[in-house]
Coordinates of C-alpha atoms in Angstrom, one line a residue:
M39 CA 0.1 0.1 0.0
K40 CA 0.9 3.5 -0.2
L41 CA -0.5 5.3 2.5
L42 CA -0.6 9.4 2.5
R43 CA -2.2 12.3 4.1
Y44 CA -3.5 15.2 2.0
G45 CA -4.7 18.7 2.6
P46 CA -3.4 22.2 4.2
P47 CA -0.8 22.0 6.9
G48 CA -2.5 21.0 10.3
Q49 CA -5.7 19.8 8.5
E50 CA -4.6 16.7 6.7
K51 CA -6.9 14.0 5.8
P52 CA -5.8 10.2 5.4
G53 CA -5.5 8.7 2.1
L54 CA -4.0 6.2 -0.1
L55 CA -2.7 6.0 -3.7
D56 CA -4.4 2.9 -5.8
A57 CA -2.6 0.8 -8.1
E58 CA -3.9 3.3 -11.2
G59 CA -2.4 6.3 -9.4
V60 CA -5.7 7.6 -8.0
L61 CA -5.6 9.4 -4.7
R62 CA -8.4 7.6 -2.4
D63 CA -9.8 9.2 0.7
L64 CA -9.5 7.0 3.9
S65 CA -11.4 9.3 6.2
G66 CA -14.4 7.1 6.3
Q67 CA -12.0 4.4 7.7
L68 CA -10.2 6.3 10.2
A69 CA -9.6 9.9 11.7
D70 CA -5.9 9.9 10.8
I71 CA -2.8 7.7 10.0
T72 CA -0.9 7.5 13.2
P73 CA 1.6 5.2 14.8
D74 CA -1.5 2.8 15.7
T75 CA -2.2 2.5 11.9
L76 CA 1.3 1.1 11.4
A77 CA 0.9 -1.9 13.5
P78 CA 1.0 -5.1 11.5
A79 CA -2.9 -5.8 12.3
A80 CA -4.0 -2.3 11.5
L81 CA -2.1 -2.3 8.2
A82 CA -3.5 -5.6 7.4
R83 CA -7.2 -4.6 7.8
L84 CA -6.3 -1.4 5.5
A85 CA -4.9 -3.7 3.0
A86 CA -8.1 -6.0 2.9
L87 CA -10.2 -2.8 1.7
D88 CA -11.2 -2.3 -1.9
P89 CA -9.8 0.7 -3.1
A90 CA -12.2 1.2 -5.9
R91 CA -14.8 1.7 -3.2
L92 CA -13.1 4.4 -1.5
P93 CA -13.9 7.9 -2.6
A94 CA -11.4 9.8 -5.3
V95 CA -10.0 12.7 -4.3
K96 CA -10.4 15.4 -6.9
G97 CA -7.5 17.8 -8.1
A98 CA -4.1 17.6 -7.0
P99 CA -4.0 18.7 -3.3
R100 CA -1.0 19.4 -1.2
L101 CA 0.6 16.2 0.3
G102 CA 1.7 16.4 4.1
I103 CA 4.0 13.9 5.9
P104 CA 2.2 10.5 5.3
F105 CA 1.6 9.8 8.9
S106 CA 1.2 11.9 12.1
G107 CA 2.7 11.1 15.7
T108 CA 6.3 10.7 15.0
S109 CA 8.1 10.7 18.5
K110 CA 11.7 10.5 16.9
F111 CA 13.4 11.4 13.8
I112 CA 16.7 9.7 14.0
A113 CA 19.4 9.9 11.4
I114 CA 22.5 8.1 10.2
G115 CA 25.5 9.7 8.9
L116 CA 28.4 9.0 6.4
N117 CA 26.7 5.7 5.9
Y118 CA 27.8 5.5 2.1
R119 CA 31.6 5.2 1.9
D120 CA 31.9 7.5 -0.9
H121 CA 29.9 10.2 0.8
A122 CA 32.3 10.2 3.7
E123 CA 35.2 10.4 1.3
E124 CA 33.8 13.4 -0.5
S125 CA 33.2 14.9 2.9
N126 CA 37.0 14.4 4.0
M127 CA 35.7 12.2 6.9
A128 CA 36.7 8.7 8.0
I129 CA 34.7 5.7 7.1
P130 CA 32.7 5.0 10.3
K131 CA 33.4 1.6 12.1
E132 CA 30.1 1.7 13.7
P133 CA 27.0 3.8 12.8
V134 CA 27.2 7.5 13.2
I135 CA 24.0 8.9 15.0
F136 CA 22.5 12.1 15.2
T137 CA 19.0 13.4 15.5
K138 CA 16.6 15.7 13.5
A139 CA 14.2 17.8 15.4
I140 CA 10.4 16.7 14.8
S141 CA 9.6 20.3 14.4
C142 CA 11.7 20.2 11.1
L143 CA 9.2 17.7 9.5
G144 CA 7.2 18.8 6.5
G145 CA 5.5 17.6 3.2
P146 CA 7.3 16.5 0.2
D147 CA 6.7 19.5 -1.9
D148 CA 6.8 22.2 0.9
E149 CA 9.2 24.9 0.5
V150 CA 12.6 24.6 2.3
M151 CA 13.5 27.8 4.2
L152 CA 17.0 28.8 4.7
P153 CA 17.2 29.7 8.5
Q154 CA 18.7 33.2 9.5
G155 CA 22.4 33.3 8.9
A156 CA 22.4 30.2 6.9
T157 CA 25.2 30.3 3.9
K158 CA 25.7 26.6 3.4
G159 CA 22.4 24.9 2.8
D160 CA 22.8 21.5 1.5
W161 CA 20.6 18.5 0.2
E162 CA 21.0 14.7 1.0
V163 CA 18.2 12.2 -0.6
E164 CA 17.7 9.4 1.9
L165 CA 15.8 6.2 2.3
G166 CA 13.8 6.7 5.6
V167 CA 12.5 3.5 7.6
V168 CA 9.3 4.2 9.3
I169 CA 9.2 1.7 12.5
G170 CA 5.8 -0.1 13.1
R171 CA 6.6 -1.9 16.3
T172 CA 8.2 -1.2 19.5
A173 CA 12.1 -2.1 18.8
R174 CA 14.3 -2.6 21.7
Y175 CA 17.4 -4.8 21.6
V176 CA 16.3 -6.3 18.2
A177 CA 18.4 -9.0 16.6
Q178 CA 19.4 -8.1 13.1
A179 CA 17.9 -11.1 11.8
Q180 CA 14.4 -10.0 12.8
A181 CA 15.1 -6.2 12.4
L182 CA 13.1 -5.9 9.2
Q183 CA 9.9 -7.5 10.9
Y184 CA 9.8 -4.0 13.0
V185 CA 9.4 -1.9 9.7
A186 CA 6.1 -0.7 8.9
G187 CA 7.3 0.8 5.6
Y188 CA 9.6 3.0 3.6
V189 CA 9.8 7.0 2.6
V190 CA 11.7 9.3 0.6
V191 CA 13.4 11.9 3.1
N192 CA 15.4 14.9 2.0
D193 CA 17.8 15.3 5.2
V194 CA 18.3 19.0 4.2
S195 CA 21.3 20.5 6.2
E196 CA 23.2 23.8 7.2
R197 CA 26.9 22.8 7.0
G198 CA 27.9 25.9 8.9
F199 CA 25.7 25.2 11.7
Q200 CA 26.4 21.6 11.7
L201 CA 30.2 21.5 11.5
E202 CA 31.6 24.8 12.7
H203 CA 29.6 25.4 15.9
G204 CA 30.8 22.7 18.3
S205 CA 30.9 18.9 18.1
Q206 CA 27.2 18.0 17.6
W207 CA 25.6 17.8 14.1
D208 CA 21.9 18.4 15.4
M209 CA 22.1 22.3 15.0
G210 CA 22.5 22.0 11.3
K211 CA 19.9 19.2 10.7
G212 CA 16.8 20.3 12.7
C213 CA 15.9 23.7 11.3
D214 CA 12.5 24.4 10.6
T215 CA 11.5 22.7 7.0
F216 CA 14.6 20.6 6.8
G217 CA 12.9 17.4 7.0
P218 CA 10.6 16.6 3.9
V219 CA 9.1 13.3 4.2
G220 CA 7.1 11.5 1.5
P221 CA 5.1 11.7 -0.7
W222 CA 3.8 8.2 0.6
L223 CA 4.6 5.7 3.2
V224 CA 5.1 2.4 1.0
T225 CA 4.5 -0.6 3.1
A226 CA 7.4 -2.9 3.5
D227 CA 5.7 -5.7 1.7
E228 CA 5.4 -3.6 -1.4
V229 CA 9.0 -2.5 -1.3
G230 CA 10.7 -5.9 -0.7
N231 CA 14.4 -5.9 -0.3
P232 CA 15.3 -2.0 0.9
Q233 CA 18.9 -2.8 -0.1
E234 CA 18.3 -2.7 -3.8
L235 CA 16.6 0.9 -4.2
D236 CA 17.8 3.5 -6.7
L237 CA 18.1 7.1 -5.1
W238 CA 18.6 10.3 -7.2
L239 CA 18.6 14.2 -6.5
D240 CA 18.3 17.0 -9.0
L241 CA 19.2 20.8 -8.3
N242 CA 17.7 23.2 -10.9
G243 CA 17.3 20.4 -13.2
K244 CA 20.9 18.9 -13.0
R245 CA 21.7 15.6 -11.7
M246 CA 23.8 15.9 -8.5
Q247 CA 23.3 12.7 -6.9
T248 CA 22.9 9.0 -7.9
G249 CA 23.0 6.0 -6.1
N250 CA 21.9 2.6 -4.6
T251 CA 21.1 1.5 -1.3
R252 CA 23.0 -1.5 -1.9
T253 CA 26.3 0.5 -1.3
M254 CA 25.3 1.4 2.2
I255 CA 28.1 0.6 4.7
F256 CA 25.5 -0.8 7.2
G257 CA 22.1 -1.8 6.0
V258 CA 18.7 -1.3 7.1
A259 CA 18.5 -4.5 9.4
E260 CA 21.9 -3.6 11.0
L261 CA 21.1 -0.1 11.6
I262 CA 17.8 -1.1 13.3
A263 CA 19.4 -3.4 15.5
Y264 CA 22.2 -1.1 16.3
V265 CA 20.3 1.7 17.2
S266 CA 17.7 -0.1 19.3
R267 CA 20.9 -1.3 21.6
F268 CA 20.6 2.5 22.7
I269 CA 17.3 4.1 21.9
T270 CA 14.1 2.5 21.9
L271 CA 12.5 2.8 18.6
M272 CA 8.6 3.3 18.7
P273 CA 5.8 3.1 16.0
G274 CA 5.7 5.8 13.8
D275 CA 9.5 6.5 14.3
I276 CA 11.6 7.6 11.5
L277 CA 15.3 6.2 10.7
T278 CA 16.5 7.8 7.7
T279 CA 19.8 6.1 6.6
G280 CA 22.3 8.3 5.2
T281 CA 23.0 9.8 1.5
P282 CA 25.0 8.6 -1.4
P283 CA 27.6 11.0 -2.9
G284 CA 26.9 14.2 -4.8
V285 CA 26.0 16.7 -2.0
G286 CA 26.9 20.5 -2.0
L287 CA 29.6 20.3 0.5
G288 CA 31.6 17.8 -1.7
Q289 CA 31.3 19.4 -5.0
K290 CA 34.6 20.2 -6.8
P291 CA 36.4 22.3 -7.4
A292 CA 34.6 24.2 -4.5
P293 CA 31.2 23.4 -2.5
L294 CA 28.0 24.5 -4.0
Y295 CA 25.3 25.7 -1.5
L296 CA 21.4 26.1 -1.5
K297 CA 20.1 29.8 -2.3
P298 CA 16.7 31.2 -2.6
G299 CA 14.9 30.2 -5.7
D300 CA 16.7 26.7 -6.1
V301 CA 14.7 23.7 -7.0
M302 CA 15.4 20.3 -5.3
E303 CA 13.8 17.5 -7.2
L304 CA 14.5 13.9 -5.6
G305 CA 13.3 10.4 -5.5
I306 CA 13.9 6.8 -4.6
A307 CA 12.8 3.8 -6.6
K308 CA 9.2 2.4 -5.6
L309 CA 8.9 5.4 -3.1
G310 CA 7.9 8.4 -5.2
R311 CA 9.7 11.6 -5.6
Q312 CA 9.5 15.1 -3.9
R313 CA 10.1 18.9 -5.3
Q314 CA 10.9 21.4 -3.2
R315 CA 11.7 25.4 -3.7
V316 CA 14.2 27.0 -1.6
V317 CA 13.4 30.2 0.1
A318 CA 14.9 32.8 2.3
W319 CA 14.0 32.8 6.2
H320 CA 10.9 34.8 6.8
A321 CA 8.7 35.2 9.7
Q322 CA 5.9 32.4 9.8
A323 CA 2.3 32.8 11.0
E324 CA 3.0 31.3 14.2
D325 CA 5.6 33.6 14.8
A326 CA 3.3 36.6 14.8
A327 CA 0.8 35.0 16.7

């Protein structure tokens, strides 16, 4: 299944994309797509529905993050050898873990806003893993049984904030709008092997990143097992798994960073695509409230 949420920010309705690419309304079946929806039994009930009997949604509404209620947004750094090399960083012997703030989450095509003082905004197409069952001290051999599905993530970063203000990366990773997710959550059964998915990202129509999840240093199952030793992963949590080479920081002969007006387009095989326009910082409605 391809589960999604559509509508204005804060007013999203649940839906799914059927086999013909028609957006279907799920609001007659459930109020929202939440962590409870991602449990195996709940997903099985949704899978038993006949999409043709669900109302079709007219037009092309905004898509939000495909589910609500995420409690943690955990990220893995330097998980592709050639990306670590282009970043002039050592190949990690264990997964590099950092967090992205929940407040950075956004829809797949929402604008990406550069924060105040940003000069080194960057892009990172990544495979996001959505947890469906509480994962604590999970064995690698069983780890994929804890996955509800997969999503496209753009791990937008501000390299100055990340690398030039102390030892912690979080400051450059969790700025508002720095976590586009979606367009859909594709359930694990439909994706199959997560280690054979092509990834790509274009900036202003130019291909910048091309990769495949088979070249990860640490695969999805190993990452779930490793992270769950230290952090309990809950249903609805997102584990984003690193990016292939081609980020702005690694461009030669000089880094290339985001500026207002730039357009990022990115996608992953079987999981859909995103498109974000980059804008300068501006006060948002809630700032004036």
